Tab-separated table of C-alpha atoms and ligand atoms in Angstrom:
chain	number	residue	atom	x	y	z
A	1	UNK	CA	130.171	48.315	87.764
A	2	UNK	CA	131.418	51.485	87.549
A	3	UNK	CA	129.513	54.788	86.651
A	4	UNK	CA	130.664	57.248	84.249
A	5	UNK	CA	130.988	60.586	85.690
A	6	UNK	CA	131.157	62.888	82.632
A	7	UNK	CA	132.606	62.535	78.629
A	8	UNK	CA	135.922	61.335	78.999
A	9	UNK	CA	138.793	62.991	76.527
A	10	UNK	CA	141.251	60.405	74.876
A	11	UNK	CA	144.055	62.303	75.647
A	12	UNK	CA	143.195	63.563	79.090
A	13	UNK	CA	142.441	59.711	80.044
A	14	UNK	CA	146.036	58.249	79.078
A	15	UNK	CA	147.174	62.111	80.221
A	16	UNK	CA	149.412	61.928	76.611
A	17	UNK	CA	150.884	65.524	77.737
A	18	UNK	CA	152.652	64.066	80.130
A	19	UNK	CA	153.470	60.638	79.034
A	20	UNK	CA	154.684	62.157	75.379
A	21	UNK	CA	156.927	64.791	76.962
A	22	UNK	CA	158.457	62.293	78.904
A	23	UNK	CA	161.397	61.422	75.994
A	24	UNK	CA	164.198	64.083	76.223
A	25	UNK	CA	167.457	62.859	74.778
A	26	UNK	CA	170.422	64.393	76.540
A	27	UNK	CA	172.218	64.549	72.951
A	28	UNK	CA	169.572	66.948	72.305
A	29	UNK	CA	170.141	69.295	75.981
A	30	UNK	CA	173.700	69.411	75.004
A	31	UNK	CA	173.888	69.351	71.334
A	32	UNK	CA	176.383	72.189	69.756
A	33	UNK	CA	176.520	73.123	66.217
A	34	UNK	CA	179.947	70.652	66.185
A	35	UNK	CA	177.981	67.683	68.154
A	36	UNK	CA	173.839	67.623	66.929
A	37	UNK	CA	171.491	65.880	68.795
A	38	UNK	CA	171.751	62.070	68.233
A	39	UNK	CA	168.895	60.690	65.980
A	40	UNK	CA	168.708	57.240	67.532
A	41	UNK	CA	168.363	58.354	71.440
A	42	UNK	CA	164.926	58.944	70.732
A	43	UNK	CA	164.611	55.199	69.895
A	44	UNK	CA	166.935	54.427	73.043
A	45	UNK	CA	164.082	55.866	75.278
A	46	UNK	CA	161.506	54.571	73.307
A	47	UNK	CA	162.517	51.124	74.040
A	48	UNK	CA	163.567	51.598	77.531
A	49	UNK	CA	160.400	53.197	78.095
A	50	UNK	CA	158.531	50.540	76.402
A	51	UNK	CA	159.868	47.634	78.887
A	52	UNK	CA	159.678	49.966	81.833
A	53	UNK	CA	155.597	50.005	81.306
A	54	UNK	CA	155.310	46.369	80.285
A	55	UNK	CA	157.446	45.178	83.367
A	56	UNK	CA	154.747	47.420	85.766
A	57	UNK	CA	152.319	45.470	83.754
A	58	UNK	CA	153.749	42.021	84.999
A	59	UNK	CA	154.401	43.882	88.617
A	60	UNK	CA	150.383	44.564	88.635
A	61	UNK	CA	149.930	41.053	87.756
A	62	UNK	CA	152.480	39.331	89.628
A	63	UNK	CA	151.340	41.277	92.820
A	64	UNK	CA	147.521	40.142	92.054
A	65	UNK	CA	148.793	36.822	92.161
A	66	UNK	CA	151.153	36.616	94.946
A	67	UNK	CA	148.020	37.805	97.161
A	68	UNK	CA	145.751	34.991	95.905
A	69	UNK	CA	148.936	32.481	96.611
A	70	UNK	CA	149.418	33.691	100.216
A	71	UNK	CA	145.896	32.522	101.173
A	72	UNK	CA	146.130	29.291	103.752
A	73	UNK	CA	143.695	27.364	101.572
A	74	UNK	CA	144.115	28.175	97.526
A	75	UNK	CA	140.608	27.136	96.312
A	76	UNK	CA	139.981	25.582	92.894
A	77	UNK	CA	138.582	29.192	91.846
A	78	UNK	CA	142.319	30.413	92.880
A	79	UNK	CA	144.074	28.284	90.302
A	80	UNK	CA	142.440	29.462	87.515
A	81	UNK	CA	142.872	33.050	88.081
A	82	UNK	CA	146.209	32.536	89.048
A	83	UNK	CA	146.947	30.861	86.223
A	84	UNK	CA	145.387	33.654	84.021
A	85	UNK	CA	147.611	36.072	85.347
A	86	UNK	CA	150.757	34.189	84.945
A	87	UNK	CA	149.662	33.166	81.422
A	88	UNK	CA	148.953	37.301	80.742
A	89	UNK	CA	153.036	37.344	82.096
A	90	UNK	CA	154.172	34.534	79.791
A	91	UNK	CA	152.559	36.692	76.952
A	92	UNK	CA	154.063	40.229	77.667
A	93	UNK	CA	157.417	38.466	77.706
A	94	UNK	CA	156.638	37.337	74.799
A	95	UNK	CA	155.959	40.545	72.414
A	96	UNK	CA	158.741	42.373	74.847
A	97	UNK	CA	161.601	39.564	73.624
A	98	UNK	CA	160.792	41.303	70.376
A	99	UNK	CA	161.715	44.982	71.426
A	100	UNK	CA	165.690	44.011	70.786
A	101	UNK	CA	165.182	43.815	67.036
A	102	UNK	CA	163.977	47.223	66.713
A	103	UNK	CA	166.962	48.552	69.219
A	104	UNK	CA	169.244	46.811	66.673
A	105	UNK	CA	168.568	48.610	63.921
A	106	UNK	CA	170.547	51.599	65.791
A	107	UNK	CA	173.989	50.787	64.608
A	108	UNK	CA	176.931	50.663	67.321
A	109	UNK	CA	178.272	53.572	65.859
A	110	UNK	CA	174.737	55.886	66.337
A	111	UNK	CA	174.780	54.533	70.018
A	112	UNK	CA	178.461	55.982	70.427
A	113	UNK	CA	177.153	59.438	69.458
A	114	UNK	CA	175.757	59.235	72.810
A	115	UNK	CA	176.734	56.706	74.619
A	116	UNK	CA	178.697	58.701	77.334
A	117	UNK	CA	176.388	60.662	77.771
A	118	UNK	CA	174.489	57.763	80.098
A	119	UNK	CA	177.183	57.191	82.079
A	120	UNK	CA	176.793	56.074	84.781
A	121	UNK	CA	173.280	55.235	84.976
A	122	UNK	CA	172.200	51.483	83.571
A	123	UNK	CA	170.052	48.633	83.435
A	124	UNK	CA	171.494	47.942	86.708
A	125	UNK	CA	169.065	50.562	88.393
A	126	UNK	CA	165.710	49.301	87.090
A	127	UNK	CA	163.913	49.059	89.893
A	128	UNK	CA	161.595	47.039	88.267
A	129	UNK	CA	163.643	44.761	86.815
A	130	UNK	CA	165.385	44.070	90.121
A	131	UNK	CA	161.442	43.722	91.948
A	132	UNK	CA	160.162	41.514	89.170
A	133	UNK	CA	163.244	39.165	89.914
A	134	UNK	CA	163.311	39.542	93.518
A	135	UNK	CA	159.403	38.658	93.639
A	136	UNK	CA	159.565	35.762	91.409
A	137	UNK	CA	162.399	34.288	93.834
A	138	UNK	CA	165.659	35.502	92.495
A	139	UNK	CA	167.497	37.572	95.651
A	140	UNK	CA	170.841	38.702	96.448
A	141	UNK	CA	172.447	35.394	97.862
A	142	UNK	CA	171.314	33.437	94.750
A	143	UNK	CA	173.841	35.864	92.897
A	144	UNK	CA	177.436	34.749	92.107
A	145	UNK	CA	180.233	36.517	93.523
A	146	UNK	CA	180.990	40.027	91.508
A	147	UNK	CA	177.151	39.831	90.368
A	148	UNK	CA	175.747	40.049	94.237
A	149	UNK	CA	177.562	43.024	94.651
A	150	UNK	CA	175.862	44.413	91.228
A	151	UNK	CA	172.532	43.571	92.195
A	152	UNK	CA	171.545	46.449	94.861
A	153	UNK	CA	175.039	47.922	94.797
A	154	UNK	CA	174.229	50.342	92.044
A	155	UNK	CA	170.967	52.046	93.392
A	156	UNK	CA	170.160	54.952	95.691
A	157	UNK	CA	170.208	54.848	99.519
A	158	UNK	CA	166.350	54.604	98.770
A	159	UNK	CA	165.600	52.297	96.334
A	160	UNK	CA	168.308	49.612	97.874
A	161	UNK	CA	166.542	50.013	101.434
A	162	UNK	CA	162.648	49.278	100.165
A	163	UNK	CA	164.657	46.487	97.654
A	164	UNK	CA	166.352	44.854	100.393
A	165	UNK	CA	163.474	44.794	102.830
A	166	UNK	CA	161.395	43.200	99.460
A	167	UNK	CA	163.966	40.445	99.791
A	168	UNK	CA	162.211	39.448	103.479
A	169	UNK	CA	158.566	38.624	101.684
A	170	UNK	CA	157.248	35.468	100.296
A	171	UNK	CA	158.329	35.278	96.552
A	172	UNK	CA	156.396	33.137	94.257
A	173	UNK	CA	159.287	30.898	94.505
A	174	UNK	CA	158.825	30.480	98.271
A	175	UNK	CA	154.981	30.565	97.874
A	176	UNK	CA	155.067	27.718	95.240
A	177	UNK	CA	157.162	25.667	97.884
A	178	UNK	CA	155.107	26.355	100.377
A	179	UNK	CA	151.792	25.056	98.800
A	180	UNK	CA	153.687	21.881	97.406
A	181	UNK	CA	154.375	21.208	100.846
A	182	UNK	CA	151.086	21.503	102.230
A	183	UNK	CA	149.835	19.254	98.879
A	184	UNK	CA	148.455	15.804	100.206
A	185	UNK	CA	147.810	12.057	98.411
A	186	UNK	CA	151.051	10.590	98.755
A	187	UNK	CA	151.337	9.191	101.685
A	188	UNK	CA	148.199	8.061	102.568
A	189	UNK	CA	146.994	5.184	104.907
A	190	UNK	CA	147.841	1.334	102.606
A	191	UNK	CA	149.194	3.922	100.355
A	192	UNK	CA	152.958	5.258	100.450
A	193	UNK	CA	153.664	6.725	96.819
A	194	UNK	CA	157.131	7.184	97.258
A	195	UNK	CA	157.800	2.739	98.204
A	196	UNK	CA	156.097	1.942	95.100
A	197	UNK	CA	157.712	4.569	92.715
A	198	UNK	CA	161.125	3.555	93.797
A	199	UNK	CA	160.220	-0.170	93.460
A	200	UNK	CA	159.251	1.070	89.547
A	201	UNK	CA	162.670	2.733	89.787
A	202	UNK	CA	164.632	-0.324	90.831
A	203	UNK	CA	162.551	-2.322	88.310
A	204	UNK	CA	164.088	0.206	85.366
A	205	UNK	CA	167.238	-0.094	86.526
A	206	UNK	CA	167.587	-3.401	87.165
A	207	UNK	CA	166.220	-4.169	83.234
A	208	UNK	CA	169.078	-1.466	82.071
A	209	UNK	CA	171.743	-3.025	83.674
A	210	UNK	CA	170.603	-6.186	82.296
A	211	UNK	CA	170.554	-4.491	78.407
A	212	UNK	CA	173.942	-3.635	79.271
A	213	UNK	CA	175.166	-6.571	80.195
A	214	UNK	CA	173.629	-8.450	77.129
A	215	UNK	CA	175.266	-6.573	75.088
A	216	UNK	CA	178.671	-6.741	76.688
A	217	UNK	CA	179.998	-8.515	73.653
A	218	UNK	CA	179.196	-6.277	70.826
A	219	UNK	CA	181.173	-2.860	73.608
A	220	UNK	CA	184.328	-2.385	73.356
A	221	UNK	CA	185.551	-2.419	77.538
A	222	UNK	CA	185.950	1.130	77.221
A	223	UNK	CA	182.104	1.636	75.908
A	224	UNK	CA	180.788	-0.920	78.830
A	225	UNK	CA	182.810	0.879	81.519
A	226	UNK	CA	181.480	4.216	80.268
A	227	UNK	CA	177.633	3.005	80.465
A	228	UNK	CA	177.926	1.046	83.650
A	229	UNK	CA	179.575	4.453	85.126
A	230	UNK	CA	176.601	6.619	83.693
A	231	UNK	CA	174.116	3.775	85.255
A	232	UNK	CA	175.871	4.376	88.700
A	233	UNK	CA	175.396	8.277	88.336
A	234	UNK	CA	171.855	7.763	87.764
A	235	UNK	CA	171.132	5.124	90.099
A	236	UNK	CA	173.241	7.664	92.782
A	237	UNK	CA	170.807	11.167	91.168
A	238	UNK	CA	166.982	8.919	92.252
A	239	UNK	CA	168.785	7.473	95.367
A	240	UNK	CA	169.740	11.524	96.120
A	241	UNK	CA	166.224	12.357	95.478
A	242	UNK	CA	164.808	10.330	98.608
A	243	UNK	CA	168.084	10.711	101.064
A	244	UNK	CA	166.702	14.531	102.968
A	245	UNK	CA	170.109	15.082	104.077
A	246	UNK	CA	171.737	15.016	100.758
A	247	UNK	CA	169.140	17.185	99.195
A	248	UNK	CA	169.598	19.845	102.068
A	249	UNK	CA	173.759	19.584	101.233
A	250	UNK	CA	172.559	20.425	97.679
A	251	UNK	CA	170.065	23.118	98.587
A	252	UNK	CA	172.911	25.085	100.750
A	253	UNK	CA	175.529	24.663	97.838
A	254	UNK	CA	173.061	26.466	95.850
A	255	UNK	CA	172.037	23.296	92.959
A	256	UNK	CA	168.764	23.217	94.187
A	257	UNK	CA	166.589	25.703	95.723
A	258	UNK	CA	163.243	23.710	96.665
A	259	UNK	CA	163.116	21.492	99.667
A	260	UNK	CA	162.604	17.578	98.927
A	261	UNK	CA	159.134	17.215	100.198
A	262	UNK	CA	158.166	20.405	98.132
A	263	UNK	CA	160.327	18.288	95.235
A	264	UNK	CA	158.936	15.145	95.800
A	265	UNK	CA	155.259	16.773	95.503
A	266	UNK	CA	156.172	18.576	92.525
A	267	UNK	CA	157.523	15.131	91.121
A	268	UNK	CA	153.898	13.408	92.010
A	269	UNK	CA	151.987	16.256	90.103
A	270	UNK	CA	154.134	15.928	87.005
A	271	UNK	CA	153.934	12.049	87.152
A	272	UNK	CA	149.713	12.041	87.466
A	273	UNK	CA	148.955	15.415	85.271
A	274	UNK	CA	146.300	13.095	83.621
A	275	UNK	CA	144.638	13.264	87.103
A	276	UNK	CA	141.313	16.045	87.068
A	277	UNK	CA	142.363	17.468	90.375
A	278	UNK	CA	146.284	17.867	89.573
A	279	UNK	CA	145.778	19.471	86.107
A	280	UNK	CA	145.503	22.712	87.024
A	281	UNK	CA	148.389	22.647	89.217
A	282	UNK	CA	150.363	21.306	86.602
A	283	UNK	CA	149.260	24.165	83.951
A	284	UNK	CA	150.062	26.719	86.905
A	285	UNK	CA	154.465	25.004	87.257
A	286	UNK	CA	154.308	24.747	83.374
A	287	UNK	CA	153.501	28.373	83.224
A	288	UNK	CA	156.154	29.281	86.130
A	289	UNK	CA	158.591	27.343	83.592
A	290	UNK	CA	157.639	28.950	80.523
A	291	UNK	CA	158.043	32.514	82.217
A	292	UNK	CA	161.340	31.346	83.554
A	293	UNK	CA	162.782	30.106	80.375
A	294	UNK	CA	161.230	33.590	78.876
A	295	UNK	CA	163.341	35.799	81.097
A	296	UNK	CA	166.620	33.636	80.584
A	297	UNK	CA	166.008	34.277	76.663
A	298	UNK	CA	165.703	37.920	77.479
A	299	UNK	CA	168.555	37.517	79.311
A	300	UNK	CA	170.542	35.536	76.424
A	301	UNK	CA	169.403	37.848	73.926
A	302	UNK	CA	170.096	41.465	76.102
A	303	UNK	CA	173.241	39.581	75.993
A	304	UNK	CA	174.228	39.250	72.722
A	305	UNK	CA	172.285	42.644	72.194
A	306	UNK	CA	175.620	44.242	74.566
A	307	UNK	CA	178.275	42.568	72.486
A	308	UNK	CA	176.617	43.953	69.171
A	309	UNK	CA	176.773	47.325	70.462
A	310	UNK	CA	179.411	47.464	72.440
A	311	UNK	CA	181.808	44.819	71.685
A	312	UNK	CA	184.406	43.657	74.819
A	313	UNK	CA	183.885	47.287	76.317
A	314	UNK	CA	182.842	47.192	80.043
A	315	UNK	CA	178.811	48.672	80.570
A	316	UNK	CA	177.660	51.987	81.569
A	317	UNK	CA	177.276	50.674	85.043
A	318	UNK	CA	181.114	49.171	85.115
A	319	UNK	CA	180.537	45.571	84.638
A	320	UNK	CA	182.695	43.107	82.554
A	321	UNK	CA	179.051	44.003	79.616
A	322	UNK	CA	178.612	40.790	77.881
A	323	UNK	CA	180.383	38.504	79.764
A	324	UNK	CA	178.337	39.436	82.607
A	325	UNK	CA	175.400	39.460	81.507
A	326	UNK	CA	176.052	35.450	79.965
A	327	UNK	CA	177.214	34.828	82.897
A	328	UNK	CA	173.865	35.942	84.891
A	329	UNK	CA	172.042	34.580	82.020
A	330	UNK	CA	172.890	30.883	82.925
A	331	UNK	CA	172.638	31.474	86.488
A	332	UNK	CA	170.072	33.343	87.576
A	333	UNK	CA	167.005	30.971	87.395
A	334	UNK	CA	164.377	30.738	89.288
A	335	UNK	CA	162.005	27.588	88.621
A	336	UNK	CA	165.159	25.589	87.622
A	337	UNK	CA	164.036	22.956	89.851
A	338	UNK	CA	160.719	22.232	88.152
A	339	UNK	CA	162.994	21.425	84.978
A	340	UNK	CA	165.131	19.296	86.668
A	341	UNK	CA	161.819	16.695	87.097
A	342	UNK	CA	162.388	15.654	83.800
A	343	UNK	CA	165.349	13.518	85.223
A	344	UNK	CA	162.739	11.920	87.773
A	345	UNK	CA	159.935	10.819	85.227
A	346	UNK	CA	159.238	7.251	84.349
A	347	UNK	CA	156.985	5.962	81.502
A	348	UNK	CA	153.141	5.940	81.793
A	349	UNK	CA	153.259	2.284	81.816
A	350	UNK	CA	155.440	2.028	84.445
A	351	UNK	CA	154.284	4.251	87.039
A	352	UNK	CA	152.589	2.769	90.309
A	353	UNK	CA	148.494	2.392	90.544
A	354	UNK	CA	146.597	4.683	92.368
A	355	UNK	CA	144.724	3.322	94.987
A	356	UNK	CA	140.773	2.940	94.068
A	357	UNK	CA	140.008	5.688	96.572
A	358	UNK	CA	142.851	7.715	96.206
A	359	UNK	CA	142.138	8.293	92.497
A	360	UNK	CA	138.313	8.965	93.800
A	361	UNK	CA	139.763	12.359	95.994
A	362	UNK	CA	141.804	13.182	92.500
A	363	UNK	CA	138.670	13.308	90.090
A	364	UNK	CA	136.094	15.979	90.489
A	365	UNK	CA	133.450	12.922	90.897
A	366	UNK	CA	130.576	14.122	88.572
A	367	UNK	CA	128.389	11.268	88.366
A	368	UNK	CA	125.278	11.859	86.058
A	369	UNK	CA	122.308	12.447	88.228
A	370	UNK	CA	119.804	10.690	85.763
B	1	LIG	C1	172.100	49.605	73.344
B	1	LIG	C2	171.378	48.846	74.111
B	1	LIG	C3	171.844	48.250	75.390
B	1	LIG	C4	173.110	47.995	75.826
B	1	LIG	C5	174.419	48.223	75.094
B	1	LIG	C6	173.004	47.419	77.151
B	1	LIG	C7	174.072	47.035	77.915
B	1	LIG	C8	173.995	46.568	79.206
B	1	LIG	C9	175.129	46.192	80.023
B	1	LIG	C10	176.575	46.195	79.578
B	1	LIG	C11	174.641	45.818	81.227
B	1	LIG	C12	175.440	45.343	82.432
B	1	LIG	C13	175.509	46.414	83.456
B	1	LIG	C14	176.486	47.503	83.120
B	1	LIG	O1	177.682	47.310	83.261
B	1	LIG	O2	176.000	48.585	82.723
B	1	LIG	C15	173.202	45.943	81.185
B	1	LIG	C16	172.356	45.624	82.216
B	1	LIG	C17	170.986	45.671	82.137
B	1	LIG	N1	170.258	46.180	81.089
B	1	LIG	FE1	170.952	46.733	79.283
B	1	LIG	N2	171.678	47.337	77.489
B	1	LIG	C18	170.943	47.829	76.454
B	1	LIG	C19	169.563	47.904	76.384
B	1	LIG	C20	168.713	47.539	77.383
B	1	LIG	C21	167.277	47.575	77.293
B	1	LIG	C22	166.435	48.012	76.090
B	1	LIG	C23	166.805	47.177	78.494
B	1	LIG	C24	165.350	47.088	78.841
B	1	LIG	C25	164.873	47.322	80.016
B	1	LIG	C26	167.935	46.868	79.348
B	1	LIG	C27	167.866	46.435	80.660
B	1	LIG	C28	168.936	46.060	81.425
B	1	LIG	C29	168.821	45.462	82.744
B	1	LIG	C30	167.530	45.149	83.480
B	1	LIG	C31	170.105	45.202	83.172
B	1	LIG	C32	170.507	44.522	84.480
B	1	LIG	C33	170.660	43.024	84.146
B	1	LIG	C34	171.182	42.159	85.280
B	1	LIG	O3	171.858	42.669	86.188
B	1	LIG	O4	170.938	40.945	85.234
B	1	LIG	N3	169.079	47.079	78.620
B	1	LIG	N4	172.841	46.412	79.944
């Protein structure tokens, strides 16, 4: 522990002289006896301001954790303060999702009293923003078209250079992929997972088709058609799921972003949560989910946040405004993958039985020593 050196002054430790005179609203530098300052900037900056500390929170925490997740072994210990941190994430985002209502109660009309004053700086050039993406996993060839050019294309010589270069580290993306990989149990000696899930698969199936075809009488041909179709789609999605060189044709068209064996893994720790040793990595994806889901509502609700104020009018930083931002709201995800599993999971009662010893190496084994 630390020692205390001397009496430490409230102010002087959060240095409030320099963090409160850090507001200035240009409305107020220019303001004329015709044009006053504008009342609401103040609340502009507050609210910037406020996200701009909260995101170096999550950079603090995301960094912790990327460190831990680089390690060539992650220990049991590992999970749990990885998960800690991600779970101190989830929670930020969820008091910042918050921050819009109080921008909203600046009408449209008290933004446009200074408005062009800001132009053309915007939301394009937080640094943060754009780290805290490119670190989880999101990076310039994930973009779509107009968008990649937005995404370093509006910041300084220096901020794009030590931005682009972040683009060459391991994101937690990459990291996550990585240790699914490296994840063993299933494909073990008398024991390949992946023959006895899709025998469960072909089992399900097989008992559809046959529901179908019971019921053939009571469908109209139309109705039949339509389910036997939507039984060859699925059939085609599991068979996809095992065949590597479809999955790679979906990786490189940009539908999928996790290889199959990092997938497959993934799959296995979804399918056997219940199991001691695979709980905590399935807390640690459910918390990647919930924090990806969290930044696509920020997304949806910055959004519709843009249209109140500022209707079909193109941003401060010279995109289309709200129809970009939608438009980046559905596509940039990062852990879209992990949600995608859902499509892949099969009733308890139908998935395969762990081998005796292979469900040995997946409990913690504490047998009472009395
Ligand atoms: C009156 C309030 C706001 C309006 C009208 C607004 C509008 C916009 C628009 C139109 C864009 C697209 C880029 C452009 O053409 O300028 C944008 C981007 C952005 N804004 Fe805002 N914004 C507001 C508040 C905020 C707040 C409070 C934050 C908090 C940090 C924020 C963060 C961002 C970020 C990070 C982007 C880049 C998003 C991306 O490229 O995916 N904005 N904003």
């Amino acid at each position: 522990m630390h020692k205390n050196q001397g009496p430490v002054y409230y102010n002087d430790y959060l240095m409030l002289d320099k963090f409160l005179s850090c507001q200035e609203p240009l409305s107020k530098k220019f303001a004329t006896k015709e044009d006053p300052e504008a009342h609401d900037e103040t609340l502009f900056i507050v609210v910037h301001q406020a996200y701009e500390l909260w995101f170096k929170q999550i950079l603090h925490d995301l960094d912790a954790v990327l460190t831990t997740f680089k390690k060539p072994t992650v220990e049991d210990s590992d999970f749990s303060y990885i998960i800690q941190r991600l779970d101190r994430i989830r929670k930020i985002q969820g008091v910042f999702n918050s921050h819009f209502e109080i921008l909203e109660t600046m009408t449209p009309m008290d933004f446009l009293e200074f408005r062009n004053l800001l132009i053309p700086a915007s939301g394009f050039q937080s640094t943060q923003f754009r780290e805290i993406e490119i670190k989880l996993g999101l990076n310039t060839v994930d973009r779509q078209g107009v968008d990649r050019e937005f995404f370093l294309g509006r910041l300084n010589e220096k901020d794009r250079a030590r931005l682009s270069a972040l683009e060459n580290t391991p994101s937690l993306l990459r990291l996550l992929e990585k240790w699914l990989e490296r994840t063993p149990f299933t494909n073990k000696e008398n024991f390949n997972f992946w023959t006895e899930y899709q025998n469960s698969i072909q089992k399900i199936l097989s008992d559809d088709e046959a529901t179908i075809q019971a019921n053939v009488a009571h469908l109209s041909d139309k109705d039949k058609a339509m389910q036997l179709e939507n039984l060859r789609i699925t059939k085609e999605t599991f068979a996809n799921l095992f065949n590597e060189e479809a999955h790679n044709k979906i990786v490189a068209e940009g539908a999928r972003k996790l290889s199959q064996k990092a997938i497959l893994n993934a799959l296995f720790i979804m399918l056997y949560r219940d199991e001691p040793m695979l709980t905590m990595p399935h807390q640690m994806m459910t918390i990647m989910m919930d924090i990806d889901e969290n930044f696509t509502t920020w997304r949806y609700r910055h959004a519709l946040l843009a249209q109140r104020m500022l209707g079909t009018k193109i941003g401060t930083g010279g995109s289309s405004g709200h129809t970009y931002l939608k438009k980046a709201a559905d596509n940039n995800r990062v852990f879209v993958d992990l949600f995608n599993l859902s499509t892949y999971l099969i009733p308890r009662s139908r998935l395969p039985k762990i081998p005796a010893e292979i469900k040995k190496q997946l409990n913690f084994n504490s047998t009472p020593t009395a």
